[in-house]
PDB file of C-alpha atoms in Angstrom:
ATOM      1  CA  MET A 973     -10.246 -10.014  99.721  1.00  0.00           C
ATOM      2  CA  ASN A 974      -7.143 -12.181  98.919  1.00  0.00           C
ATOM      3  CA  ASN A 975      -7.489 -16.190  97.326  1.00  0.00           C
ATOM      4  CA  PRO A 976      -4.306 -17.810  96.775  1.00  0.00           C
ATOM      5  CA  ASN A 977      -6.040 -19.852  93.912  1.00  0.00           C
ATOM      6  CA  ILE A 978      -6.614 -16.791  92.088  1.00  0.00           C
ATOM      7  CA  ASP A 979      -3.065 -15.054  92.466  1.00  0.00           C
ATOM      8  CA  LEU A 980      -1.523 -18.081  91.718  1.00  0.00           C
ATOM      9  CA  LEU A 981      -3.541 -18.108  88.034  1.00  0.00           C
ATOM     10  CA  GLY A 982      -2.347 -14.590  87.632  1.00  0.00           C
ATOM     11  CA  GLU A 983       1.358 -15.271  88.390  1.00  0.00           C
ATOM     12  CA  VAL A 984       1.023 -18.686  86.212  1.00  0.00           C
ATOM     13  CA  ASN A 985      -0.341 -16.655  83.267  1.00  0.00           C
ATOM     14  CA  LEU A 986       2.538 -14.441  83.448  1.00  0.00           C
ATOM     15  CA  LEU A 987       5.038 -17.246  83.811  1.00  0.00           C
ATOM     16  CA  LYS A 988       3.448 -18.248  80.572  1.00  0.00           C
ATOM     17  CA  ALA A 989       4.305 -15.237  79.003  1.00  0.00           C
ATOM     18  CA  LEU A 990       7.643 -15.329  79.813  1.00  0.00           C
ATOM     19  CA  GLN A 991       7.918 -19.011  78.400  1.00  0.00           C
ATOM     20  CA  GLU A 992       6.251 -18.193  75.113  1.00  0.00           C
ATOM     21  CA  ALA A 993       8.933 -15.195  74.886  1.00  0.00           C
ATOM     22  CA  GLY A 994      11.695 -17.801  75.401  1.00  0.00           C
ATOM     23  CA  ILE A 995      12.644 -16.194  78.788  1.00  0.00           C
ATOM     24  CA  ILE A 996      12.136 -19.550  80.711  1.00  0.00           C
ATOM     25  CA  THR A 997      11.546 -23.050  79.731  1.00  0.00           C
ATOM     26  CA  GLU A 998       8.531 -25.412  80.390  1.00  0.00           C
ATOM     27  CA  GLN A 999      10.332 -26.747  83.244  1.00  0.00           C
ATOM     28  CA  GLU A1000      11.304 -23.514  85.092  1.00  0.00           C
ATOM     29  CA  LEU A1001       7.797 -22.690  84.842  1.00  0.00           C
ATOM     30  CA  LYS A1002       6.578 -25.686  86.817  1.00  0.00           C
ATOM     31  CA  ARG A1003       9.383 -25.572  89.130  1.00  0.00           C
ATOM     32  CA  ILE A1004       8.363 -21.990  89.946  1.00  0.00           C
ATOM     33  CA  ALA A1005       4.626 -22.527  90.011  1.00  0.00           C
ATOM     34  CA  ALA A1006       5.204 -25.163  92.453  1.00  0.00           C
ATOM     35  CA  ARG A1007       6.870 -23.074  94.685  1.00  0.00           C
ATOM     36  CA  LEU A1008       4.533 -20.159  94.277  1.00  0.00           C
ATOM     37  CA  ALA A1009       1.817 -22.606  95.124  1.00  0.00           C
ATOM     38  CA  VAL A1010       3.302 -23.933  98.535  1.00  0.00           C
ATOM     39  CA  LYS A1011       4.224 -20.377  99.190  1.00  0.00           C
ATOM     40  CA  ASN A1012       0.897 -18.693  98.764  1.00  0.00           C
ATOM     41  CA  GLY A1013      -1.164 -21.693 100.097  1.00  0.00           C
ATOM     42  CA  ALA A1014      -3.117 -22.615  97.078  1.00  0.00           C
ATOM     43  CA  SER A1015      -5.083 -25.917  96.510  1.00  0.00           C
ATOM     44  CA  ILE A1016      -5.653 -25.947  92.909  1.00  0.00           C
ATOM     45  CA  VAL A1017      -3.211 -28.206  90.275  1.00  0.00           C
ATOM     46  CA  ILE A1018      -2.674 -26.349  86.907  1.00  0.00           C
ATOM     47  CA  TRP A1019      -1.636 -28.237  83.967  1.00  0.00           C
TER      48      TRP A1019
END
């Protein structure tokens, strides 16, 4: 069973790890997360 909201949470956790490692900025994290939410059909907002 695929749940786009749970998938998005996992992806955001990965993005946050990349941000903490200095690989991406917070602005990039938000842009990528927004694109992933639309692409996956997620209905939650995280910030």
